[in-house]
Coordinates of C-alpha atoms and ligand atoms in Angstrom, one line a residue:
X1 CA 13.1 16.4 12.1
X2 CA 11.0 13.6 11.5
X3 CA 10.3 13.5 7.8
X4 CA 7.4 11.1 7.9
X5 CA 5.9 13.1 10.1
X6 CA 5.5 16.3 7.8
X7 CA 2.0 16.7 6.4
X8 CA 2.0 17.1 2.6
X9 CA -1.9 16.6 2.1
X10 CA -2.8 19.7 1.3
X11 CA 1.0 21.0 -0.8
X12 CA -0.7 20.1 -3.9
X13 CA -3.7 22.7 -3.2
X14 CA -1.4 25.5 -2.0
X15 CA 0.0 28.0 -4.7
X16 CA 3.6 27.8 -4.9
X17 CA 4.0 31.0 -2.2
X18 CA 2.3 29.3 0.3
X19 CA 4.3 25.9 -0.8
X20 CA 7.6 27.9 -0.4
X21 CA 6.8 28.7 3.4
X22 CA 5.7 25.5 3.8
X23 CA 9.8 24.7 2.6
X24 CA 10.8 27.6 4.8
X25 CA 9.9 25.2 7.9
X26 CA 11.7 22.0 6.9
X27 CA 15.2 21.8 7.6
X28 CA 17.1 23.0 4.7
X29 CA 19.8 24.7 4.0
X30 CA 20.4 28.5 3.8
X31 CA 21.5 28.5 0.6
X32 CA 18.4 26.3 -0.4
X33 CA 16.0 29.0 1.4
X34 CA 17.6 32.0 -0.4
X35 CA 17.4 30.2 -3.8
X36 CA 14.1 29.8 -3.2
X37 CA 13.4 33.2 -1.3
X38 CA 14.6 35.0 -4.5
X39 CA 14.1 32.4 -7.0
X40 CA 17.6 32.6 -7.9
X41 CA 18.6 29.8 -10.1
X42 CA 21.0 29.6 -12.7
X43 CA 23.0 32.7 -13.6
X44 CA 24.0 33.8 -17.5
X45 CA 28.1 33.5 -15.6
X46 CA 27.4 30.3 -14.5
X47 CA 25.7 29.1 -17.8
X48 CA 28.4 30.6 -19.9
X49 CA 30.9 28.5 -17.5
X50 CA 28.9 25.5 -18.2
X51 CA 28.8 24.8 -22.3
X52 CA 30.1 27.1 -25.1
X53 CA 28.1 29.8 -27.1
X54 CA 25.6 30.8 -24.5
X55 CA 23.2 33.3 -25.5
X56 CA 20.7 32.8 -22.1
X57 CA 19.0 30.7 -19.7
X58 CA 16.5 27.8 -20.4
X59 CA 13.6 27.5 -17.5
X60 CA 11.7 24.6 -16.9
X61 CA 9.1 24.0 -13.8
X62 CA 11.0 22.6 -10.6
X63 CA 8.4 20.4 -8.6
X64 CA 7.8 18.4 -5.5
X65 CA 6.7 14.5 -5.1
X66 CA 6.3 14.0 -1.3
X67 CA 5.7 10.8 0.3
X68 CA 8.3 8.5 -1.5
X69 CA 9.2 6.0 0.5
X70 CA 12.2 3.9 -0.4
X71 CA 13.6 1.4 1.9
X72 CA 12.2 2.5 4.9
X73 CA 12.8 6.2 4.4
X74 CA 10.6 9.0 2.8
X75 CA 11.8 11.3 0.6
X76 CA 10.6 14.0 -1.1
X77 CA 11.9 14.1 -4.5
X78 CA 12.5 16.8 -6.6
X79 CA 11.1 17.0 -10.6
X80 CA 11.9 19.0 -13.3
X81 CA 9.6 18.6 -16.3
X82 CA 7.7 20.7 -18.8
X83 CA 4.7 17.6 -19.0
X84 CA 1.5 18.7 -17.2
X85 CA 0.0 15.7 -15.3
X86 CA 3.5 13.5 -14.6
X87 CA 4.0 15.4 -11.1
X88 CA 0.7 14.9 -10.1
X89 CA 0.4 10.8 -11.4
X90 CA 3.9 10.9 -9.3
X91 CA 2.4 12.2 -6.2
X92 CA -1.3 10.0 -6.8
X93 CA 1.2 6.6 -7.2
X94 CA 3.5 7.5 -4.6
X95 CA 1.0 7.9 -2.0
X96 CA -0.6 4.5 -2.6
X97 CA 2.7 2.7 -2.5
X98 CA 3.8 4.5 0.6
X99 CA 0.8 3.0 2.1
X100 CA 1.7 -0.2 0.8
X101 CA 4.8 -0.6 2.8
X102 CA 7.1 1.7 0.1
X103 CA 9.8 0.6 -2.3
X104 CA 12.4 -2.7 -1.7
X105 CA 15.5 -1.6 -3.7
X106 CA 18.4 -4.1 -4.7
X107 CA 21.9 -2.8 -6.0
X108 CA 24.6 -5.8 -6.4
X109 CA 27.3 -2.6 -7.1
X110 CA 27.7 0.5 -8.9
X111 CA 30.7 0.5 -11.4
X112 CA 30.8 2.4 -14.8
X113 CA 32.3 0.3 -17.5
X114 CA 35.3 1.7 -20.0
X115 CA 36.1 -0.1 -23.0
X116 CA 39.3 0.3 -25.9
X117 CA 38.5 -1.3 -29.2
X118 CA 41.4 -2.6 -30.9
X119 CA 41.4 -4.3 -34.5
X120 CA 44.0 -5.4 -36.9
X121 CA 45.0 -7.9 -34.2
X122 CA 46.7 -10.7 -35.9
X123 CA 46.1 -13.4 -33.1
X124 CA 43.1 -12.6 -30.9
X125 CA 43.5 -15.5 -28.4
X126 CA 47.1 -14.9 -27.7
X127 CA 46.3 -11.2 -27.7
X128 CA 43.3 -12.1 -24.9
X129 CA 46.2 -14.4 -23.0
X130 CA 48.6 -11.8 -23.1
X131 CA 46.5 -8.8 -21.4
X132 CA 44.5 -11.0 -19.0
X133 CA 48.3 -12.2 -18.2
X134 CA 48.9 -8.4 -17.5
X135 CA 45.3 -7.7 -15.7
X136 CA 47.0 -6.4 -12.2
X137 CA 49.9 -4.3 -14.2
X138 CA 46.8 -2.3 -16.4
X139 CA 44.8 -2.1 -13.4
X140 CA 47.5 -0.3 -11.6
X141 CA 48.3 1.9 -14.8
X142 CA 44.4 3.1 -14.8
X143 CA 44.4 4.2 -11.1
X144 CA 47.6 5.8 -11.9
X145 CA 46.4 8.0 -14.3
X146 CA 43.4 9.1 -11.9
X147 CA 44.3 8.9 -8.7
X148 CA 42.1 10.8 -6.4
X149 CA 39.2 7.9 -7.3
X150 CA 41.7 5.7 -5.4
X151 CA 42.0 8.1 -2.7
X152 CA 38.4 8.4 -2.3
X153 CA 37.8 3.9 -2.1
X154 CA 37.4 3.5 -5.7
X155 CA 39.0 3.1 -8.9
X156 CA 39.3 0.6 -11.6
X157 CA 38.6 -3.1 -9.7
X158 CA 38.5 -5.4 -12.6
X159 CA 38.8 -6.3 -16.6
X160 CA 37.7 -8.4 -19.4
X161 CA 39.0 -9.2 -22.6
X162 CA 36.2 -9.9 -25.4
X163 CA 36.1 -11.0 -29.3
X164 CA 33.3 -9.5 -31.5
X165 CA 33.4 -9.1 -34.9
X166 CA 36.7 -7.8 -36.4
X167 CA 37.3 -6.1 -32.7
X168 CA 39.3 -7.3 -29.6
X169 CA 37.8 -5.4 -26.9
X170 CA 39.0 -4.9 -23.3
X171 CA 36.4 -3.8 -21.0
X172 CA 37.5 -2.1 -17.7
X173 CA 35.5 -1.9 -14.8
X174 CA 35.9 1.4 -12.7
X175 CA 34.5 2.3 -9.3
X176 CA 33.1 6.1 -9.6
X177 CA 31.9 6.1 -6.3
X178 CA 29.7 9.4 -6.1
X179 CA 30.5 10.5 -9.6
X180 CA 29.0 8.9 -12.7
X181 CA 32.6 9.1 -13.9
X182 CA 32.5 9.5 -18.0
X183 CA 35.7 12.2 -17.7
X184 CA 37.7 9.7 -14.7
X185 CA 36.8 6.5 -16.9
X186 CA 37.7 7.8 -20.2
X187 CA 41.3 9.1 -18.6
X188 CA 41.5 6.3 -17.6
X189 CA 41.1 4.3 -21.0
X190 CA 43.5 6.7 -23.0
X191 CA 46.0 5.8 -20.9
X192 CA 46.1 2.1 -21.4
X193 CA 45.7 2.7 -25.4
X194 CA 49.9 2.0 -25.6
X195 CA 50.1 -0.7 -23.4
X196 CA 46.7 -2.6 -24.9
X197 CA 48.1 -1.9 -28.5
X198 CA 51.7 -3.2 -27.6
X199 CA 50.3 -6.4 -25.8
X200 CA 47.9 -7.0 -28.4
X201 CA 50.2 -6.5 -31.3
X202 CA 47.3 -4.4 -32.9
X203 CA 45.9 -1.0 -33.2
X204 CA 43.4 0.6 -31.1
X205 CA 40.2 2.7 -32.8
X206 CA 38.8 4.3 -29.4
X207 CA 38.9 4.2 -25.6
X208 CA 35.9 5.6 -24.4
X209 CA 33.5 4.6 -21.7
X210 CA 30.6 2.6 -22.5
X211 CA 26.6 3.7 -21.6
X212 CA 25.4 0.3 -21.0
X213 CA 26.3 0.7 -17.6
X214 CA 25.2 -3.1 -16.4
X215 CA 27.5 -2.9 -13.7
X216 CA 25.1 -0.4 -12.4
X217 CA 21.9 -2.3 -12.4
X218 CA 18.9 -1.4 -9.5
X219 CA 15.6 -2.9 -8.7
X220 CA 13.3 -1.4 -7.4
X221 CA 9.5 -3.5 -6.2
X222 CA 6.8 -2.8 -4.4
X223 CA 3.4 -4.6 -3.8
X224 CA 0.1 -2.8 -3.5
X225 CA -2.6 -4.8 -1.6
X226 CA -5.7 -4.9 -4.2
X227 CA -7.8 -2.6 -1.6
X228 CA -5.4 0.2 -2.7
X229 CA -6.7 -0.1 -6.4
X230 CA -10.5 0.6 -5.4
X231 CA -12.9 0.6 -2.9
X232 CA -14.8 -2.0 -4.5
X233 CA -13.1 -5.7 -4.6
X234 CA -14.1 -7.2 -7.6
X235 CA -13.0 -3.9 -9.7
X236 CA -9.8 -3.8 -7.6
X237 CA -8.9 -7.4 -9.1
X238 CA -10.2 -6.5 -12.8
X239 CA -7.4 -3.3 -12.1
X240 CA -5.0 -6.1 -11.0
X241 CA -5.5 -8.2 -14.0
X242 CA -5.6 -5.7 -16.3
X243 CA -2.3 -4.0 -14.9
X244 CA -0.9 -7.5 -15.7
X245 CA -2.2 -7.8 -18.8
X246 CA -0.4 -4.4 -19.4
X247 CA 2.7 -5.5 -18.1
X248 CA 3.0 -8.6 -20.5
X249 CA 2.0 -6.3 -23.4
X250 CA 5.2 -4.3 -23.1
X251 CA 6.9 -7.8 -23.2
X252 CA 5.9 -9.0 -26.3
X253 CA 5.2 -6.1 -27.9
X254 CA 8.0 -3.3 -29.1
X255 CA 5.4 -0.7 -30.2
X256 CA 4.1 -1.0 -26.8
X257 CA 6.9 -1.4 -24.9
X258 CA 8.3 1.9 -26.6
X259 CA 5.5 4.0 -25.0
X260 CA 5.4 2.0 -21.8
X261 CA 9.4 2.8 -20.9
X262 CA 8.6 6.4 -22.1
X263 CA 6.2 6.5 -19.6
X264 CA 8.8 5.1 -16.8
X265 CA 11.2 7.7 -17.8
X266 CA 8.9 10.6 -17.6
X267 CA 9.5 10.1 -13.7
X268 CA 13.1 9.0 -14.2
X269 CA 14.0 12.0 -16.2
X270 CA 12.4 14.4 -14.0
X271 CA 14.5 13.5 -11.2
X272 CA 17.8 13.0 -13.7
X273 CA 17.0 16.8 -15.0
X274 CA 16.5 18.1 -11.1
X275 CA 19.6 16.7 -9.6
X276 CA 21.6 18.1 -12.8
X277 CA 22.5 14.8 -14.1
X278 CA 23.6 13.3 -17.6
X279 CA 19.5 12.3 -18.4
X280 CA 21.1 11.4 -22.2
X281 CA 23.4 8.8 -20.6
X282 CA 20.5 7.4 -18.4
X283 CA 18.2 7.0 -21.1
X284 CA 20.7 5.3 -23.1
X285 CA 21.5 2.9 -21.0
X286 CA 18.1 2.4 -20.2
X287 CA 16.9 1.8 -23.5
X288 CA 19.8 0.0 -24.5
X289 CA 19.1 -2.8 -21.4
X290 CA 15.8 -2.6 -22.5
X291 CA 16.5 -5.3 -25.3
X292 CA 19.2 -7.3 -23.2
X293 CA 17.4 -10.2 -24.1
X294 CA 17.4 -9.8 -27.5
X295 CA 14.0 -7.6 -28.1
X296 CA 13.3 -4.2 -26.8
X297 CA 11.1 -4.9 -23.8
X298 CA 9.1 -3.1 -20.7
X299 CA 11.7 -2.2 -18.2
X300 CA 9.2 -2.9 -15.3
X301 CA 6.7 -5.7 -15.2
X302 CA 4.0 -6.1 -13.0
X303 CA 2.1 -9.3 -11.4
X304 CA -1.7 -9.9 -9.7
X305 CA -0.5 -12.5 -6.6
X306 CA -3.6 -14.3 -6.0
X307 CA -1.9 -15.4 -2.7
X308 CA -0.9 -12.2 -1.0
X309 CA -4.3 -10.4 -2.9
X310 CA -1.3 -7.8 -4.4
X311 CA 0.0 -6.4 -7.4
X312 CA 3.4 -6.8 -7.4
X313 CA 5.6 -4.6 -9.5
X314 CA 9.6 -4.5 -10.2
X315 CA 11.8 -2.9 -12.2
X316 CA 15.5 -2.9 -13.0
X317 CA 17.4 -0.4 -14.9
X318 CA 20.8 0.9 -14.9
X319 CA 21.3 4.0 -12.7
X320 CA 24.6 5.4 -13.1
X321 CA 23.7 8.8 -11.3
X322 CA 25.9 10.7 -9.7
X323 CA 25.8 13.4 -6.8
X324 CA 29.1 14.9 -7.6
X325 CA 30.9 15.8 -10.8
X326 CA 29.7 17.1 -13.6
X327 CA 27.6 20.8 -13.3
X328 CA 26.0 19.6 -10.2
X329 CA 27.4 21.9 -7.7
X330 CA 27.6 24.7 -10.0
X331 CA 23.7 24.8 -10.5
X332 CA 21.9 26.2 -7.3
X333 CA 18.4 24.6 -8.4
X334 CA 20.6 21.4 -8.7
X335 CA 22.0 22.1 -5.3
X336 CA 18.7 22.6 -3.9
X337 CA 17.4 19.6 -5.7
X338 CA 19.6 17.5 -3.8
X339 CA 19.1 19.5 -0.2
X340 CA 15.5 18.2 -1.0
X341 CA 16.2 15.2 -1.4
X342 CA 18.2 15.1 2.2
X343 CA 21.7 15.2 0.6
X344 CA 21.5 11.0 -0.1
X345 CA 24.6 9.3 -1.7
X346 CA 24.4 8.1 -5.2
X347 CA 23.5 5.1 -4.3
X348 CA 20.5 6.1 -2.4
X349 CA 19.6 8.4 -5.7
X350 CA 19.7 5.5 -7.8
X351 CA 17.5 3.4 -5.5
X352 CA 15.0 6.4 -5.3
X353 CA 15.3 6.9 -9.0
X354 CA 14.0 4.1 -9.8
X355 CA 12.0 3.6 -7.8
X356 CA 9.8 6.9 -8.9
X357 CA 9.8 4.9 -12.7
X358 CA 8.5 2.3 -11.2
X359 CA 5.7 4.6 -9.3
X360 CA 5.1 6.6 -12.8
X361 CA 4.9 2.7 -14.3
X362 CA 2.1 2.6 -12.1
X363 CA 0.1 4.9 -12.2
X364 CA 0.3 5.1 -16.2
X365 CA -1.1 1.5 -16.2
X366 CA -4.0 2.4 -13.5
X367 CA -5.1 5.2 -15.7
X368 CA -4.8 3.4 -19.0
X369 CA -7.2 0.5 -17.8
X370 CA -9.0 2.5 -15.9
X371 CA -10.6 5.7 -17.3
X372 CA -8.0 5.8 -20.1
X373 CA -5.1 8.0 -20.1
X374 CA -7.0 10.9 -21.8
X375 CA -9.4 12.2 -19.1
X376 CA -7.0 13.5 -16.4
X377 CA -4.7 14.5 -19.9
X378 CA -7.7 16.7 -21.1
X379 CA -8.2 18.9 -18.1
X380 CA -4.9 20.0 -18.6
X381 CA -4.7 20.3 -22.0
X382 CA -7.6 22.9 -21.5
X383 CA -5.2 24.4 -18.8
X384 CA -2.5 24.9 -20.9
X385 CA -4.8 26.2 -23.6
X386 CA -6.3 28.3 -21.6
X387 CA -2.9 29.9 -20.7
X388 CA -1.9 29.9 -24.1
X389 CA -5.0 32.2 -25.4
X390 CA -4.1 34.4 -22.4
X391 CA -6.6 33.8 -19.7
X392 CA -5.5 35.7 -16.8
X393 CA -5.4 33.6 -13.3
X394 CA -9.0 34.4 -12.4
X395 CA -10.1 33.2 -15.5
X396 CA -8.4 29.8 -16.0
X397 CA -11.0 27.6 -13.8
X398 CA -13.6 28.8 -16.3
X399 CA -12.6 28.7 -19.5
X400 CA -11.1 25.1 -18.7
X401 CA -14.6 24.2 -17.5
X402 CA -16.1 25.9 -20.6
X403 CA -13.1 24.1 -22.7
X404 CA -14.1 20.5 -21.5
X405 CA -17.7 20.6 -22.1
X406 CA -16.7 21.4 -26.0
X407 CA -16.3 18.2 -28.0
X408 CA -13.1 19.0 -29.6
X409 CA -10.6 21.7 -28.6
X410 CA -8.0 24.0 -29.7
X411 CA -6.3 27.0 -29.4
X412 CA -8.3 29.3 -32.2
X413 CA -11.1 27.8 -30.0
X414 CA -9.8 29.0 -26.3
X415 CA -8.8 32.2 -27.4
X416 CA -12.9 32.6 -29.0
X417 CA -14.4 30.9 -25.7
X418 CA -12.0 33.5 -24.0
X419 CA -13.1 36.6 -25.9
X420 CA -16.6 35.9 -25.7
X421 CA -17.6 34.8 -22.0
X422 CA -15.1 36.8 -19.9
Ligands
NDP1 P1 33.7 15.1 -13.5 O1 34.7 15.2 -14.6 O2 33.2 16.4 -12.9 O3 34.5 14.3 -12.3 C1 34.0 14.1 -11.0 C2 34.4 15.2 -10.1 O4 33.8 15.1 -8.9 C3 35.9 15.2 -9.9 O5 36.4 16.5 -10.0 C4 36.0 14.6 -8.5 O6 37.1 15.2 -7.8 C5 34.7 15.2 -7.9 N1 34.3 14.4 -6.7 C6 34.2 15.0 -5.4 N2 33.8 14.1 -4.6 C7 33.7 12.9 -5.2 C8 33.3 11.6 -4.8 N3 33.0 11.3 -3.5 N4 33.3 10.6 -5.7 C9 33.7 10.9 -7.0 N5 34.1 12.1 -7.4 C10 34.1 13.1 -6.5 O7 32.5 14.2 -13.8 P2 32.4 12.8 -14.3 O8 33.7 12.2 -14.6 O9 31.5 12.1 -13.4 O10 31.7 13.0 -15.7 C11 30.3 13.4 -15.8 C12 30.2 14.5 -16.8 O11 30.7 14.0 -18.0 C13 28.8 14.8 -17.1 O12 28.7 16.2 -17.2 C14 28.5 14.2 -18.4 O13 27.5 15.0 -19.1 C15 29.8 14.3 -19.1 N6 30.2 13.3 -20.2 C16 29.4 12.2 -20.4 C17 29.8 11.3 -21.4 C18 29.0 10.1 -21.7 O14 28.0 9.9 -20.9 N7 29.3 9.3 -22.6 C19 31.0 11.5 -22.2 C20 31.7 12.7 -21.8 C21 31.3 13.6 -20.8 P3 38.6 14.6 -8.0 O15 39.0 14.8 -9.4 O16 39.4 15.4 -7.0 O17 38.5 13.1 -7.6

């Protein structure tokens, strides 16, 4: 089926029956359509398989963003997140840049990075000599001691030898290919710890892989056409401007930039979370090449181009995700999460990962110097009040309204407007 094809328009309307028959008709799998059918996610068996001590099952909403278009195709991307108004920013920014032309991603490779620190070494340049001498012989020992990776086109391709501080540190470099590979890569450095410590004529404290997976790096731009921004051309280029303005904020400024990559990774995470990967190991390494140039900076920055009458944004982030490995085939929501998504390889994950932070960049920055970020937060604030103080489903629409017109509000104050007016 033609995916660009499918209407979404009217998804977000629906209520979520009508939006699963409107899944029934896309081309998923069975095993997607009964997880769906019966809402049959994540078992207590399955869970206890998965980490120790379980005492039950932690739900979260599971959402759709249609009408992400990455490199010429259009996905629709699966979010899981407990934030009210980051789906539907999602969807709002998505559309636009879809209309724009869509998402130009660039990945120069995608290897994870393992590293063994070793100290007491008496003489750190003939120690560097010696292993770099020895670079093909401990390359062959790491594929040895995880050899399906080979088997499958990968496996460890390269190393480096650096000095930093008291430490000597090898850093291997390790093909995961659809895995993100923390259990093959960190095999894979316990088994060089005797040969490192004997060429090095020192000891070795850990061999572990390393988070700051720059060998992983994607960028992900688009460029919106001003007319996208508002009807009206003159407040189209203050948008543009401003949305610059923004962008160079988050440069200079930490506090800022803090909030701004938050922002980014309330899409990023969403997608981590669905797909059942490691979001702790994303956000590290996300934050952590945040300040690659010495300050903790905006991930994504955005510019008006007076020539082409576009905003043009970019972002680049490592995006070590994987589509195997890990508990994603054990989790059926994670299973359907990627059946969504059309099954894509992890490369195709990562481009369309970040992509979406770059789309929830977006429309962050169009709300905050537009109408400010509160006014579409507020109308669901009163939502989830009003489902806090217990409004039934017929009642929701008008104690929000009755919410919003108050000048402050609360939950003492719901649960009043609730007992008194309906
Ligand atoms: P796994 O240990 O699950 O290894 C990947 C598995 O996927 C292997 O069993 C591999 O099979 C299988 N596989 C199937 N097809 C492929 C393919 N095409 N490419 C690659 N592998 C394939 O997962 P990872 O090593 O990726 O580790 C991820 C897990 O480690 C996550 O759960 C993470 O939370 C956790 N973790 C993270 C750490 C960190 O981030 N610092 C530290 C420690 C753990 P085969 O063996 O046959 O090749």
């Amino acid at each position: 089926m033609d995916k660009t094809r499918i209407n979404w328009g009217e998804f977000a309307k629906k209520t979520p029956k009508e939006r699963l028959h409107f899944l029934e008709n896309l081309n998923l799998s069975e095993d997607s359509l009964t997880t769906l059918k019966l809402q049959k996610m994540l078992s207590l068996d399955i869970a206890n398989q998965m980490v120790e001590n379980v005492i039950a099952r932690q739900a979260l909403p599971f959402s759709v963003v249609p009408d992400v278009l990455v490199d010429g195709t259009v996905y629709r991307v699966p979010f899981v997140t407990e934030e009210p108004s980051v789906v539907a920013a999602a969807s709002f920014a998505n559309k636009i840049i879809k209309r724009s032309g869509g998402f130009k991603t660039y990945q120069e490779k995608r290897q994870m990075i393992g590293q063994v620190a070793l100290y007491e070494v008496g003489d750190k340049e003939q120690a560097t000599r010696a292993i770099l001498d020895k670079k093909k012989k401990i390359l062959d020992l790491a594929n040895s001691a995880y050899p399906s990776i080979v088997k499958r086109g990968g496996g460890a391709c390269d190393l480096t030898v650096e000095e930093k501080g008291d430490f000597l540190i090898v850093y291997l470099f390790i093909d995961t290919k659809e895995a993100m590979g923390a259990n093959m890569v960190n095999t894979m450095m316990e088994a060089l710890v005797p040969t490192l410590k004997e060429l090095s004529n020192g000891k070795a404290l850990m061999a572990i892989l390393s988070n700051y997976a720059t060998h992983s790096l994607v960028t992900s731009t688009c460029q919106i056409p001003l007319r996208c921004l508002s009807r009206h051309p003159e407040e189209a280029l203050v948008f543009a401007q401003k949305i610059t303005l923004a962008s160079q904020l988050a440069q200079v400024d930490p506090y800022r930039a803090s909030t701004h990559n938050k922002g980014i990774f309330n899409g990023i995470d969403a997608v981590v979370l669905a797909t059942g990967n490691d979001w702790r190991a994303i956000e590290a390494a996300g934050h952590t090449y945040a300040s690659h140039k010495g300050n903790y900076q905006g991930l994504s920055s955005w510019r008006y181009n007076s020539s082409t009458k576009t905003i043009d944004g970019t972002i680049t982030l490592p995006m070590p995700i994987a589509t195997k490995g890990g508990s994603i085939g054990l989790n059926p929501s994670t299973r359907l999460a990627h059946d969504l998504l059309g099954n894509p390889q992890a490369k195709i994950l990562a481009a369309i990962t970040t992509s979406i932070g770059l789309a929830q960049n977006f429309a962050a920055l169009k709300a905050l110097t537009g109408t400010g970020i509160q006014a579409g937060h507020m109308k669901l604030q009163a939502k989830s009040l009003a489902l806090l103080a217990g409004a039934k489903e017929s009642q929701v629409t008008s104690l929000v309204k009755e919410l919003l017109k108050q000048p402050t509000m609360n939950l003492s104050l719901a649960k009043q407007l609730l007992k008194d007016k309906h």
